[in-house]
Amino acid sequence: MSASRPTLANVAEAAGVSVSTASLAFSGAGPIASTTRGRVLAAAAELSYPGPNPLGQQLRSGRSGIVGAIFGDRLRRSFRDPVSIQMLDGLAQALSTHDVGILLIPSEAGEVPPLVARTAMDAAVVVLCNGPDDEVVATLARRGIPVVVVEGDLGAARRAVRAGVGAEADGSAAFAGISDIATASVGIDDRHGTELLVRELLALGHERFGVVTLPYGHDRRLGEPDPTRDPRSGYLATARRLAGIADAGVVPEIVIETPASLVEHGRSAGHQILTRPNPPTAIVALSDLLASGVVLAARELGLRVPDDVSIAGFDGLDLPWLAPDILTTVRQPLEEKGRLAGEAAVELIAGRAVADVILPVELQLGTTTGPRR
């Protein structure tokens, strides 16, 4: 029969202190002399005591020590995209400095995942929040969980918060003000960045454009978009980048919508555009992975990039496997975006208001664009 596990009381007795003093040595939540703390930790090590039960600590503090990261896609797709990985890395680094963990939650087809409705978390970072995802944010609001929106519509998120609070509290004063302090936004100036990219292509003499887009919304498809579908009603990142193309005064000859930001989808879209009679001389893809797929399609069709067709992307990813080509793109600060989202979550957990952030982007010229010939 194995020996019983040591308890905090055993450690306190061995260190010659009270149980409450021993508890302070582990929590760091109150005044305790460094020598006393050292004596308690030494006794714990000698007794092989691992520390207080984390669940008990959570119950006493009212905190889970967890931030939910809710992605508007299946994780197997998100984690094939360096954009998601780099952003998540920045988020994880920021939270880890505050001893906060991450719970990854996929959200697909506009549904509210059970983890969003039931799992303990102190705040949530929602990626690709927009109209179809409002119920996710509203559910979090009904639970009183602060929300950081990344690459989404903060106005829609705050409306969802108000709706969620109203549904739960029925006007109760206990929820007053939550819509003012429980949300924050971290985004990028992607509309302006896309406009700069298109204007660069116009300056090179291009007049006829094709566009490969990110998904319009949860109803993912590959092909020309439904002409009755308004892209503004879906994913806001897609809508903003399409708006940037329009801001430059360009009406594309053909638009191909893709199910996700993956190389194979860009390749399929590239074949659809480049095998048309008299194809456009410039193709703008709304992500670098999609753009790299278009480059592969052009190579397979025997076309020279950029002599026969110029191809540009968005994100600023390092894609050494595309050599000798280097994408012309718009670089966004991916890790910084994740880091700021993590810092915003920590501030909201502490009950402090957070200013919304729009990060700048920059045009990065490569070898895949050139003068129209």
PDB file of C-alpha atoms in Angstrom, residues 154 175 234 281:
ATOM      1  CA  LEU A 154     -15.800  45.466 -33.105  1.00  0.00           C
ATOM      2  CA  PHE A 175     -24.705  44.007 -15.864  1.00  0.00           C
ATOM      3  CA  GLY A 234     -19.426  37.816 -43.971  1.00  0.00           C
ATOM      4  CA  THR A 281      -2.297  40.443 -66.764  1.00  0.00           C
TER       5      THR A 281
END
